[in-house]
Amino acid sequence: MQVAEDIKPSYPLFRDDQYKDMLKAKAEQFEDKIDQAKIEETFQWTTTMEYRELNFKREALTVNPAKACQPLGAVLCALGFEKTLPYVHGSQGCVAYFRTYFNRHFKEPVSCVSDSMTEDAAVFGGQKNMFDGLANAKALYKPDMIAVSTTCMAEVIGDDLNAFINNSKKEGHIPQEYPVPFAHTPSFVGSHVTGWDNMFEGIIRYFTLNYMGDKEVGKNGKINIVPGFETYLGNYRVIKRMLTEMGVPFSFLSDPTEVLDTPADGQFRMYAGGTTMDEVKDAPNAKTTFLLQPLQLDKTKKYVEGTWNHEVPKLSIPMGLEWTDEWLMKVSEVSGQPIPESLVKERGRLVDMMTDSHTWLHGKKFALYGDPDFVMGMSKFLMELGAEPLHVLANNGSKKWQKAMQKVLESSPYGVNAKVYAGYDLWHMRSLVFTEKPDFLIGNSYGKFIQRDTLHKGKEFEVPLIRLGFPIFDRHHLHRMTTMGYEGAMYMLTTLVNAVLERLDEETRGMGTTDYNYDLVR
């Protein structure tokens, strides 16, 4: 029994004898138990090449996809605009999922509403839900803008957001001039990065498509920064810092850093910070628009080039040394501002760190998964360190990404043996690490189940997880870290090399057996 003076969490509480007995009794009385030897036999079979070949043939099933759905990305995009309420036209359960997903990652309250479509709306359409939903959301939460996206239900029945929103205004549920940009974000295609792209394009289209008459490229002297689906809050801050140090005026289009990192000072902030509507309206007057994650921003790129007439720089995500160099040099070229000594020194410190640590990372093999731009940038940085990507997987990676990823890997002797997997899931990754073992796995929190499975086969088969990516549920405060720029490379390098050293210590702690290499100085 629990006692007030010694409250235990589930571990170690469920290791107490009374709980072990209770769980054993439940299993015996209520479960149709499979023989443990058969379970173990099946487990061992799933670690074989025979099983891997069968696993890679499956077509009708996805197991742990390493991606989320479109509306989740749309919600994050909307959170980046000043006093904007994300509104999802669909079922309440979907929106509860989006909020809790972000709650668990950011450890912050995330405001988002739904118009709670149910069975009758699935039959007759959800226009009435939208009439009431928009009116109630505006009255209750007083946003300056409502950004509407959709879930599967609304998309399957073919609800027309443009018509519904216009009808809401015609019938007086919300004022005619009230901004309600929208995007269709069907969950059954694409992923969270597609949803971000669709919502962003919907917002900039709303404010600029019919207002281009007085716009002139370069008139405001700024550059635009479009982050894409980005959950490392430090990345927003490091890009701003570098531009500020260069003296480059800029507009950050979608910036959720304040609302997702509010202080605990007794005041609840439903809205905080964000890109203003005036900045969006003025964005076509910038010199150009930089896409920080170009592989996930196809729709945005097409609109910015076609409507704003911006020549979008052809760059990769600014991760690691070389791609940060290229990004800064292009910003300097476009803006006319030199790269300051402060950033040159910062670069030198990164090079110094790489020199200090490369011997420990050289030749280490890594399997990695995540969003397309992230895994490409991560692979590039690993090769700069002399490490070897072995398996590179992006469930939401396209054929275009796969081709580009292969080209990046082939550019280095450390990447020539890597294999690229577009559209595959974490159950495929599990087979890969069992049959072609890397030294480490890089990815989000879901990879911990792969690490546990490899450990179950035996300590020598264990593939430790290094948590980089999204979501990170089971560690705290990593969302405030940085993966972009020289600062981000320093953080990633620190994370990688210390994971290698921790693993080495773990393997050499045996007193009188392996501790000949249990060194104090590394």
Short mmCIF file of C-alpha atoms in Angstrom, two decimals:
data_model
loop_
_atom_site.label_atom_id
_atom_site.label_comp_id
_atom_site.label_asym_id
_atom_site.label_seq_id
_atom_site.Cartn_x
_atom_site.Cartn_y
_atom_site.Cartn_z
CA MET A 1 0.00 0.00 0.00
CA GLN A 2 1.07 3.58 -0.65
CA VAL A 3 1.70 5.69 2.45
CA ALA A 4 1.71 9.48 2.54
CA GLU A 5 5.23 9.65 3.94
CA ASP A 6 6.70 7.56 1.11
CA ILE A 7 4.81 8.03 -2.15
CA LYS A 8 6.40 5.99 -4.95
CA PRO A 9 6.01 6.42 -8.71
CA SER A 10 5.02 3.40 -10.82
CA TYR A 11 8.67 2.42 -10.81
CA PRO A 12 9.65 1.18 -8.26
CA LEU A 13 6.08 0.82 -6.86
CA PHE A 14 5.12 -2.05 -9.18
CA ARG A 15 8.23 -3.97 -8.15
CA ASP A 16 6.79 -4.39 -4.65
CA ASP A 17 5.74 -7.98 -3.94
CA GLN A 18 2.03 -7.15 -3.56
CA TYR A 19 1.90 -5.55 -6.99
CA LYS A 20 3.89 -8.35 -8.61
CA ASP A 21 1.47 -10.86 -7.10
CA MET A 22 -1.54 -8.82 -8.25
CA LEU A 23 -0.26 -8.52 -11.83
CA LYS A 24 0.58 -12.22 -11.90
CA ALA A 25 -2.92 -13.15 -10.71
CA LYS A 26 -4.53 -10.90 -13.33
CA ALA A 27 -2.44 -12.49 -16.05
CA GLU A 28 -3.37 -16.02 -14.94
CA GLN A 29 -7.08 -15.30 -14.53
CA PHE A 30 -7.85 -12.96 -17.43
CA GLU A 31 -5.20 -13.32 -20.14
CA ASP A 32 -5.06 -15.96 -22.83
CA LYS A 33 -1.38 -16.42 -22.14
CA ILE A 34 1.12 -17.46 -24.78
CA ASP A 35 3.94 -19.69 -23.62
CA GLN A 36 6.92 -17.50 -22.68
CA ALA A 37 9.30 -19.74 -24.60
CA LYS A 38 7.21 -19.19 -27.75
CA ILE A 39 7.24 -15.43 -27.19
CA GLU A 40 11.02 -15.50 -26.86
CA GLU A 41 11.38 -17.69 -29.95
CA THR A 42 9.27 -15.24 -31.97
CA PHE A 43 11.21 -12.27 -30.65
CA GLN A 44 14.50 -13.84 -31.69
CA TRP A 45 13.11 -14.57 -35.15
CA THR A 46 12.16 -10.90 -35.60
CA THR A 47 15.82 -9.98 -35.21
CA THR A 48 16.95 -12.07 -38.19
CA MET A 49 17.64 -11.24 -41.83
CA GLU A 50 14.85 -13.65 -42.82
CA TYR A 51 12.36 -11.53 -40.89
CA ARG A 52 13.87 -8.29 -42.22
CA GLU A 53 13.25 -9.41 -45.79
CA LEU A 54 9.61 -10.16 -44.96
CA ASN A 55 9.31 -6.91 -43.02
CA PHE A 56 10.47 -4.84 -46.00
CA LYS A 57 7.89 -6.50 -48.24
CA ARG A 58 4.88 -5.33 -46.23
CA GLU A 59 2.65 -2.80 -47.98
CA ALA A 60 -0.65 -2.47 -46.13
CA LEU A 61 0.59 -1.65 -42.64
CA THR A 62 2.71 1.03 -41.01
CA VAL A 63 4.23 0.42 -37.57
CA ASN A 64 5.37 3.51 -35.65
CA PRO A 65 5.74 5.83 -38.63
CA ALA A 66 8.11 8.47 -37.20
CA LYS A 67 5.83 11.24 -38.39
CA ALA A 68 2.62 12.99 -37.32
CA CYS A 69 -0.31 14.22 -39.40
CA GLN A 70 -0.82 17.43 -41.35
CA PRO A 71 -3.04 19.41 -38.94
CA LEU A 72 -0.45 19.10 -36.17
CA GLY A 73 1.98 20.99 -38.37
CA ALA A 74 -0.70 23.54 -39.23
CA VAL A 75 -1.28 24.21 -35.52
CA LEU A 76 2.43 24.89 -34.91
CA CYS A 77 2.54 27.25 -37.87
CA ALA A 78 -0.48 29.22 -36.61
CA LEU A 79 1.02 29.50 -33.12
CA GLY A 80 3.84 31.52 -34.67
CA PHE A 81 1.64 34.51 -35.51
CA GLU A 82 0.67 37.29 -33.11
CA LYS A 83 -2.61 36.77 -31.22
CA THR A 84 -3.59 33.94 -33.55
CA LEU A 85 -5.79 31.04 -32.47
CA PRO A 86 -5.29 27.72 -34.29
CA TYR A 87 -8.71 26.34 -35.22
CA VAL A 88 -9.16 22.80 -36.54
CA HIS A 89 -12.31 21.99 -38.48
CA GLY A 90 -12.89 18.41 -37.42
CA SER A 91 -13.37 16.17 -34.42
CA GLN A 92 -12.51 17.11 -30.86
CA GLY A 93 -10.39 14.00 -30.32
CA CYS A 94 -7.95 15.01 -33.04
CA VAL A 95 -7.38 18.43 -31.50
CA ALA A 96 -6.91 16.90 -28.05
CA TYR A 97 -4.16 14.78 -29.61
CA PHE A 98 -2.42 17.81 -31.14
CA ARG A 99 -2.50 19.73 -27.88
CA THR A 100 -1.21 16.86 -25.77
CA TYR A 101 1.50 16.04 -28.32
CA PHE A 102 2.87 19.57 -28.04
CA ASN A 103 2.24 19.68 -24.27
CA ARG A 104 4.47 16.64 -23.81
CA HIS A 105 7.25 18.04 -25.97
CA PHE A 106 7.30 21.69 -24.89
CA LYS A 107 5.95 21.20 -21.34
CA GLU A 108 3.73 24.22 -22.02
CA PRO A 109 -0.02 24.76 -22.43
CA VAL A 110 -0.92 24.91 -26.13
CA SER A 111 -4.10 26.73 -27.15
CA CYS A 112 -6.03 25.27 -30.07
CA VAL A 113 -9.77 24.87 -30.66
CA SER A 114 -11.99 22.52 -32.60
CA ASP A 115 -15.54 22.87 -33.90
CA SER A 116 -16.20 19.33 -32.67
CA MET A 117 -17.63 17.63 -35.73
CA THR A 118 -19.56 14.46 -34.83
CA GLU A 119 -21.64 11.88 -36.72
CA ASP A 120 -24.31 14.32 -37.95
CA ALA A 121 -21.66 16.65 -39.39
CA ALA A 122 -20.05 13.67 -41.12
CA VAL A 123 -23.36 13.07 -42.90
CA PHE A 124 -24.63 16.61 -43.53
CA GLY A 125 -21.37 18.58 -43.60
CA GLY A 126 -19.74 20.76 -40.99
CA GLN A 127 -20.83 24.25 -42.01
CA LYS A 128 -23.06 24.73 -38.96
CA ASN A 129 -20.17 23.64 -36.73
CA MET A 130 -18.03 26.31 -38.34
CA PHE A 131 -20.69 29.01 -37.93
CA ASP A 132 -20.90 28.37 -34.21
CA GLY A 133 -17.22 27.53 -33.79
CA LEU A 134 -15.82 30.71 -35.34
CA ALA A 135 -18.27 32.91 -33.46
CA ASN A 136 -17.59 31.22 -30.12
CA ALA A 137 -13.80 31.13 -30.60
CA LYS A 138 -13.68 34.84 -31.38
CA ALA A 139 -15.95 35.77 -28.49
CA LEU A 140 -14.33 33.54 -25.87
CA TYR A 141 -10.64 33.79 -26.68
CA LYS A 142 -10.47 37.18 -28.43
CA PRO A 143 -7.79 36.42 -30.99
CA ASP A 144 -6.86 38.94 -33.67
CA MET A 145 -6.78 36.12 -36.22
CA ILE A 146 -8.12 32.57 -36.48
CA ALA A 147 -6.15 30.13 -38.67
CA VAL A 148 -8.27 27.20 -39.85
CA SER A 149 -7.05 23.75 -40.84
CA THR A 150 -8.84 20.41 -41.29
CA THR A 151 -8.80 16.80 -40.09
CA CYS A 152 -9.62 13.57 -41.94
CA MET A 153 -13.36 13.77 -41.34
CA ALA A 154 -13.78 17.16 -42.97
CA GLU A 155 -11.58 16.16 -45.90
CA VAL A 156 -13.28 12.83 -46.56
CA ILE A 157 -16.70 14.46 -46.85
CA GLY A 158 -15.29 17.33 -48.92
CA ASP A 159 -16.05 20.37 -46.76
CA ASP A 160 -15.14 23.61 -48.55
CA LEU A 161 -13.33 25.88 -46.09
CA ASN A 162 -13.37 28.93 -48.35
CA ALA A 163 -17.15 28.70 -48.80
CA PHE A 164 -17.80 27.97 -45.12
CA ILE A 165 -15.70 30.91 -43.93
CA ASN A 166 -17.24 33.29 -46.46
CA ASN A 167 -20.74 32.12 -45.49
CA SER A 168 -19.86 32.64 -41.81
CA LYS A 169 -19.03 36.25 -42.63
CA LYS A 170 -22.08 36.80 -44.84
CA GLU A 171 -24.40 35.56 -42.09
CA GLY A 172 -22.74 37.74 -39.46
CA HIS A 173 -21.12 35.08 -37.29
CA ILE A 174 -17.83 36.94 -37.60
CA PRO A 175 -17.10 40.38 -39.12
CA GLN A 176 -16.45 40.59 -42.84
CA GLU A 177 -12.98 42.08 -42.39
CA TYR A 178 -11.91 39.61 -39.69
CA PRO A 179 -8.85 37.59 -40.84
CA VAL A 180 -9.49 33.85 -41.15
CA PRO A 181 -6.79 32.29 -43.36
CA PHE A 182 -7.17 28.58 -43.96
CA ALA A 183 -5.52 25.47 -45.36
CA HIS A 184 -6.82 22.04 -46.28
CA THR A 185 -4.66 19.59 -44.31
CA PRO A 186 -5.90 16.01 -44.88
CA SER A 187 -4.28 13.69 -42.35
CA PHE A 188 -4.23 10.70 -44.68
CA VAL A 189 -1.58 12.20 -46.99
CA GLY A 190 1.64 14.02 -46.26
CA SER A 191 2.78 14.64 -42.70
CA HIS A 192 3.21 17.36 -40.09
CA VAL A 193 5.78 19.14 -42.27
CA THR A 194 3.32 19.22 -45.19
CA GLY A 195 0.66 20.66 -42.89
CA TRP A 196 3.01 23.44 -41.76
CA ASP A 197 3.78 24.28 -45.39
CA ASN A 198 0.10 24.30 -46.36
CA MET A 199 -0.92 26.50 -43.41
CA PHE A 200 1.90 28.95 -43.99
CA GLU A 201 1.06 29.27 -47.66
CA GLY A 202 -2.59 29.81 -46.68
CA ILE A 203 -1.67 32.65 -44.31
CA ILE A 204 0.65 34.51 -46.68
CA ARG A 205 -1.81 34.00 -49.54
CA TYR A 206 -4.63 35.52 -47.45
CA PHE A 207 -2.66 38.69 -46.70
CA THR A 208 -0.80 39.22 -49.97
CA LEU A 209 -2.40 37.54 -53.00
CA ASN A 210 -4.79 40.38 -53.84
CA TYR A 211 -2.58 43.15 -52.48
CA MET A 212 0.51 42.97 -54.68
CA GLY A 213 -0.13 46.21 -56.61
CA ASP A 214 2.12 48.42 -54.46
CA LYS A 215 4.67 45.73 -53.59
CA GLU A 216 8.26 46.01 -54.81
CA VAL A 217 11.02 43.46 -54.24
CA GLY A 218 13.68 44.97 -51.98
CA LYS A 219 11.68 48.04 -50.97
CA ASN A 220 11.82 47.40 -47.22
CA GLY A 221 15.50 46.38 -47.22
CA LYS A 222 14.81 43.21 -45.22
CA ILE A 223 15.15 39.50 -45.79
CA ASN A 224 12.40 37.05 -44.84
CA ILE A 225 13.13 33.92 -42.80
CA VAL A 226 10.72 30.97 -43.06
CA PRO A 227 11.57 28.25 -40.49
CA GLY A 228 9.27 25.43 -41.57
CA PHE A 229 8.18 22.86 -38.97
CA GLU A 230 10.77 23.62 -36.29
CA THR A 231 10.47 22.61 -32.64
CA TYR A 232 13.93 23.55 -31.34
CA LEU A 233 13.19 26.99 -29.92
CA GLY A 234 16.92 27.69 -29.81
CA ASN A 235 17.02 27.52 -33.61
CA TYR A 236 14.74 30.55 -33.92
CA ARG A 237 16.91 32.40 -31.44
CA VAL A 238 20.26 31.49 -32.97
CA ILE A 239 19.18 32.55 -36.47
CA LYS A 240 17.95 35.88 -35.08
CA ARG A 241 21.19 36.35 -33.15
CA MET A 242 23.39 35.72 -36.16
CA LEU A 243 21.38 38.12 -38.33
CA THR A 244 21.43 40.76 -35.60
CA GLU A 245 25.19 40.45 -35.23
CA MET A 246 25.49 40.92 -38.99
CA GLY A 247 23.27 44.00 -38.87
CA VAL A 248 20.79 42.45 -41.31
CA PRO A 249 17.17 43.61 -40.97
CA PHE A 250 14.78 40.67 -41.21
CA SER A 251 11.25 39.43 -40.73
CA PHE A 252 10.84 36.03 -39.07
CA LEU A 253 7.68 34.62 -40.61
CA SER A 254 6.05 32.36 -37.99
CA ASP A 255 7.83 32.61 -34.66
CA PRO A 256 6.27 30.61 -31.78
CA THR A 257 9.20 31.00 -29.36
CA GLU A 258 7.41 33.25 -26.88
CA VAL A 259 4.10 31.40 -26.65
CA LEU A 260 5.89 28.04 -26.30
CA ASP A 261 8.36 29.24 -23.67
CA THR A 262 6.42 31.55 -21.36
CA PRO A 263 7.80 32.36 -17.89
CA ALA A 264 6.25 31.07 -14.67
CA ASP A 265 5.44 34.44 -13.10
CA GLY A 266 1.79 34.00 -12.17
CA GLN A 267 0.41 35.28 -15.47
CA PHE A 268 -1.16 32.98 -18.07
CA ARG A 269 -0.41 34.01 -21.64
CA MET A 270 -2.69 32.49 -24.22
CA TYR A 271 -0.90 34.65 -26.79
CA ALA A 272 2.70 35.85 -26.64
CA GLY A 273 4.99 37.21 -29.32
CA GLY A 274 4.68 35.97 -32.87
CA THR A 275 4.88 37.47 -36.35
CA THR A 276 2.55 40.44 -36.77
CA MET A 277 0.02 40.78 -39.59
CA ASP A 278 1.82 43.93 -40.73
CA GLU A 279 5.05 41.95 -41.13
CA VAL A 280 3.24 39.40 -43.30
CA LYS A 281 1.67 42.14 -45.43
CA ASP A 282 5.09 43.76 -45.87
CA ALA A 283 6.93 40.50 -46.59
CA PRO A 284 6.72 40.74 -50.42
CA ASN A 285 8.75 43.99 -50.16
CA ALA A 286 11.78 42.09 -48.82
CA LYS A 287 14.91 41.48 -50.88
CA THR A 288 14.29 37.75 -50.83
CA THR A 289 13.00 34.88 -48.68
CA PHE A 290 15.23 32.27 -47.06
CA LEU A 291 13.70 28.85 -46.43
CA LEU A 292 15.52 27.21 -43.52
CA GLN A 293 14.12 23.75 -44.34
CA PRO A 294 13.63 23.84 -48.11
CA LEU A 295 12.80 20.15 -48.55
CA GLN A 296 9.55 20.58 -46.62
CA LEU A 297 8.39 23.90 -48.09
CA ASP A 298 7.43 23.14 -51.70
CA LYS A 299 4.13 25.01 -51.66
CA THR A 300 5.61 28.03 -49.89
CA LYS A 301 8.52 28.19 -52.34
CA LYS A 302 6.19 28.08 -55.33
CA TYR A 303 4.05 30.90 -53.93
CA VAL A 304 6.98 33.10 -52.87
CA GLU A 305 8.65 32.74 -56.26
CA GLY A 306 5.48 32.99 -58.33
CA THR A 307 3.56 35.72 -56.47
CA TRP A 308 6.19 37.68 -54.52
CA ASN A 309 8.73 37.32 -57.36
CA HIS A 310 11.49 36.48 -54.88
CA GLU A 311 14.52 34.55 -56.03
CA VAL A 312 14.63 31.98 -53.23
CA PRO A 313 18.28 31.01 -52.51
CA LYS A 314 19.08 27.37 -53.24
CA LEU A 315 20.53 26.33 -49.89
CA SER A 316 20.40 23.38 -47.52
CA ILE A 317 19.33 23.53 -43.88
CA PRO A 318 22.03 25.52 -41.97
CA MET A 319 23.29 22.63 -39.84
CA GLY A 320 26.93 21.77 -39.28
CA LEU A 321 29.97 23.69 -40.50
CA GLU A 322 29.82 23.87 -44.28
CA TRP A 323 26.10 24.47 -44.66
CA THR A 324 26.14 27.20 -41.99
CA ASP A 325 29.06 28.78 -43.87
CA GLU A 326 27.07 28.71 -47.11
CA TRP A 327 23.99 30.15 -45.43
CA LEU A 328 25.85 33.06 -43.86
CA MET A 329 27.73 33.83 -47.07
CA LYS A 330 24.47 33.94 -49.01
CA VAL A 331 22.88 36.22 -46.39
CA SER A 332 25.93 38.47 -46.69
CA GLU A 333 25.68 38.48 -50.48
CA VAL A 334 21.96 39.33 -50.50
CA SER A 335 22.09 41.91 -47.72
CA GLY A 336 25.43 43.50 -48.53
CA GLN A 337 26.47 43.13 -44.89
CA PRO A 338 29.81 41.51 -44.02
CA ILE A 339 30.07 38.52 -41.70
CA PRO A 340 31.24 40.02 -38.40
CA GLU A 341 34.29 38.98 -36.39
CA SER A 342 32.01 37.61 -33.65
CA LEU A 343 30.66 34.92 -36.00
CA VAL A 344 34.13 34.20 -37.39
CA LYS A 345 35.29 33.54 -33.81
CA GLU A 346 32.24 31.39 -33.14
CA ARG A 347 33.05 29.34 -36.23
CA GLY A 348 36.64 28.96 -35.03
CA ARG A 349 35.46 27.67 -31.67
CA LEU A 350 33.34 25.06 -33.43
CA VAL A 351 36.34 23.97 -35.51
CA ASP A 352 38.37 23.75 -32.29
CA MET A 353 35.68 21.55 -30.72
CA MET A 354 35.60 19.33 -33.79
CA THR A 355 39.38 18.97 -33.61
CA ASP A 356 39.19 18.07 -29.91
CA SER A 357 36.51 15.41 -30.37
CA HIS A 358 36.86 13.93 -33.84
CA THR A 359 39.09 11.06 -32.70
CA TRP A 360 36.28 9.68 -30.55
CA LEU A 361 33.69 10.03 -33.33
CA HIS A 362 35.82 8.91 -36.25
CA GLY A 363 34.52 5.68 -37.72
CA LYS A 364 31.55 5.42 -35.37
CA LYS A 365 28.45 4.22 -37.23
CA PHE A 366 25.06 5.88 -36.77
CA ALA A 367 21.51 5.00 -37.80
CA LEU A 368 19.26 8.05 -37.88
CA TYR A 369 15.66 8.95 -38.61
CA GLY A 370 13.45 12.01 -38.56
CA ASP A 371 12.18 14.74 -40.87
CA PRO A 372 13.84 15.09 -44.29
CA ASP A 373 15.80 18.32 -43.76
CA PHE A 374 16.89 17.34 -40.26
CA VAL A 375 18.29 13.92 -41.18
CA MET A 376 20.07 15.42 -44.19
CA GLY A 377 21.68 18.11 -42.04
CA MET A 378 22.51 15.58 -39.32
CA SER A 379 24.11 13.21 -41.85
CA LYS A 380 26.17 16.02 -43.33
CA PHE A 381 27.46 17.02 -39.88
CA LEU A 382 28.27 13.42 -38.92
CA MET A 383 30.43 13.10 -42.01
CA GLU A 384 32.18 16.39 -41.18
CA LEU A 385 33.14 14.74 -37.89
CA GLY A 386 34.44 11.59 -39.55
CA ALA A 387 31.46 9.56 -38.35
CA GLU A 388 29.59 7.25 -40.71
CA PRO A 389 25.84 7.35 -41.34
CA LEU A 390 24.75 3.75 -41.91
CA HIS A 391 20.94 3.83 -42.15
CA VAL A 392 19.19 7.14 -42.99
CA LEU A 393 15.40 6.94 -42.75
CA ALA A 394 12.65 9.53 -43.26
CA ASN A 395 9.09 8.22 -43.33
CA ASN A 396 7.96 11.55 -44.81
CA GLY A 397 10.89 11.75 -47.23
CA SER A 398 10.01 12.01 -50.93
CA LYS A 399 11.78 10.54 -53.94
CA LYS A 400 13.28 13.98 -54.46
CA TRP A 401 14.64 13.90 -50.91
CA GLN A 402 15.97 10.38 -51.37
CA LYS A 403 17.90 11.41 -54.49
CA ALA A 404 19.30 14.53 -52.79
CA MET A 405 20.17 12.55 -49.65
CA GLN A 406 22.04 9.96 -51.67
CA LYS A 407 24.02 12.70 -53.41
CA VAL A 408 25.05 14.22 -50.06
CA LEU A 409 26.18 10.83 -48.73
CA GLU A 410 28.17 10.05 -51.86
CA SER A 411 30.02 13.37 -51.54
CA SER A 412 32.03 12.02 -48.59
CA PRO A 413 34.04 8.82 -48.07
CA TYR A 414 32.22 8.51 -44.73
CA GLY A 415 28.81 8.25 -46.42
CA VAL A 416 29.43 5.91 -49.33
CA ASN A 417 28.25 2.83 -47.42
CA ALA A 418 25.05 4.42 -46.14
CA LYS A 419 21.62 3.36 -47.33
CA VAL A 420 18.67 5.74 -47.63
CA TYR A 421 15.10 4.75 -46.77
CA ALA A 422 12.26 7.07 -47.85
CA GLY A 423 8.76 6.13 -46.70
CA TYR A 424 9.86 3.47 -44.22
CA ASP A 425 8.92 3.33 -40.52
CA LEU A 426 10.54 2.53 -37.18
CA TRP A 427 9.68 -1.16 -37.39
CA HIS A 428 11.81 -1.23 -40.52
CA MET A 429 14.53 0.62 -38.60
CA ARG A 430 14.33 -2.04 -35.88
CA SER A 431 15.12 -4.72 -38.46
CA LEU A 432 17.99 -2.65 -39.83
CA VAL A 433 19.76 -2.17 -36.49
CA PHE A 434 19.41 -5.86 -35.63
CA THR A 435 20.82 -7.09 -38.93
CA GLU A 436 23.39 -4.33 -39.68
CA LYS A 437 24.26 -2.98 -36.25
CA PRO A 438 25.28 0.67 -35.90
CA ASP A 439 27.05 1.97 -32.81
CA PHE A 440 24.27 4.47 -32.05
CA LEU A 441 20.75 5.43 -33.09
CA ILE A 442 19.82 9.12 -33.52
CA GLY A 443 16.19 10.16 -33.39
CA ASN A 444 13.21 11.10 -31.25
CA SER A 445 11.90 9.47 -28.07
CA TYR A 446 10.21 6.60 -29.91
CA GLY A 447 13.64 5.11 -30.59
CA LYS A 448 13.88 4.05 -26.94
CA PHE A 449 11.76 0.99 -27.77
CA ILE A 450 14.31 -0.06 -30.39
CA GLN A 451 17.10 0.36 -27.84
CA ARG A 452 15.18 -1.75 -25.32
CA ASP A 453 14.59 -4.50 -27.89
CA THR A 454 18.24 -4.63 -28.91
CA LEU A 455 19.28 -4.82 -25.25
CA HIS A 456 16.84 -7.68 -24.68
CA LYS A 457 18.71 -9.76 -27.24
CA GLY A 458 21.94 -9.19 -25.30
CA LYS A 459 24.14 -6.36 -24.13
CA GLU A 460 26.43 -6.80 -27.11
CA PHE A 461 23.48 -6.13 -29.45
CA GLU A 462 22.31 -2.95 -27.71
CA VAL A 463 22.09 0.20 -29.86
CA PRO A 464 21.92 3.26 -27.57
CA LEU A 465 19.58 6.10 -28.56
CA ILE A 466 20.83 9.68 -28.84
CA ARG A 467 17.79 11.94 -28.59
CA LEU A 468 17.82 14.53 -31.36
CA GLY A 469 14.69 15.48 -33.30
CA PHE A 470 10.96 15.69 -32.59
CA PRO A 471 9.20 14.74 -30.41
CA ILE A 472 11.31 14.43 -27.25
CA PHE A 473 8.82 13.30 -24.61
CA ASP A 474 10.98 11.43 -22.12
CA ARG A 475 13.69 14.03 -21.47
CA HIS A 476 13.19 17.59 -20.30
CA HIS A 477 14.19 20.96 -21.80
CA LEU A 478 15.87 19.65 -24.93
CA HIS A 479 13.37 21.64 -27.03
CA ARG A 480 15.18 24.80 -25.91
CA MET A 481 18.43 23.57 -27.45
CA THR A 482 19.84 24.44 -30.86
CA THR A 483 20.72 22.36 -33.90
CA MET A 484 21.26 25.16 -36.46
CA GLY A 485 24.25 27.41 -37.00
CA TYR A 486 27.63 27.07 -35.34
CA GLU A 487 25.97 27.12 -31.92
CA GLY A 488 23.71 24.23 -32.89
CA ALA A 489 26.67 22.27 -34.23
CA MET A 490 28.41 22.79 -30.88
CA TYR A 491 25.40 21.40 -29.02
CA MET A 492 25.06 18.40 -31.34
CA LEU A 493 28.79 17.68 -31.15
CA THR A 494 28.70 17.84 -27.35
CA THR A 495 25.70 15.50 -27.30
CA LEU A 496 27.27 13.01 -29.71
CA VAL A 497 30.76 12.79 -28.25
CA ASN A 498 29.55 12.53 -24.66
CA ALA A 499 27.17 9.73 -25.66
CA VAL A 500 30.17 7.89 -27.11
CA LEU A 501 32.23 8.48 -23.96
CA GLU A 502 29.37 7.47 -21.65
CA ARG A 503 28.99 4.25 -23.61
CA LEU A 504 32.73 3.60 -23.33
CA ASP A 505 32.60 4.09 -19.55
CA GLU A 506 29.60 1.78 -19.33
CA GLU A 507 31.48 -0.95 -21.17
CA THR A 508 34.65 -0.65 -19.05
CA ARG A 509 33.37 -0.51 -15.47
CA GLY A 510 34.12 -4.15 -14.66
CA MET A 511 36.51 -4.10 -11.72
CA GLY A 512 39.63 -6.02 -12.61
CA THR A 513 38.16 -7.12 -15.95
CA THR A 514 37.48 -4.22 -18.32
CA ASP A 515 38.59 -1.29 -16.18
CA TYR A 516 42.02 -1.18 -17.82
CA ASN A 517 40.30 1.33 -20.12
CA TYR A 518 38.18 3.04 -17.47
CA ASP A 519 40.17 6.25 -17.79
CA LEU A 520 39.76 9.46 -15.85
CA VAL A 521 40.84 11.62 -18.78
CA ARG A 522 39.25 11.28 -22.18
#
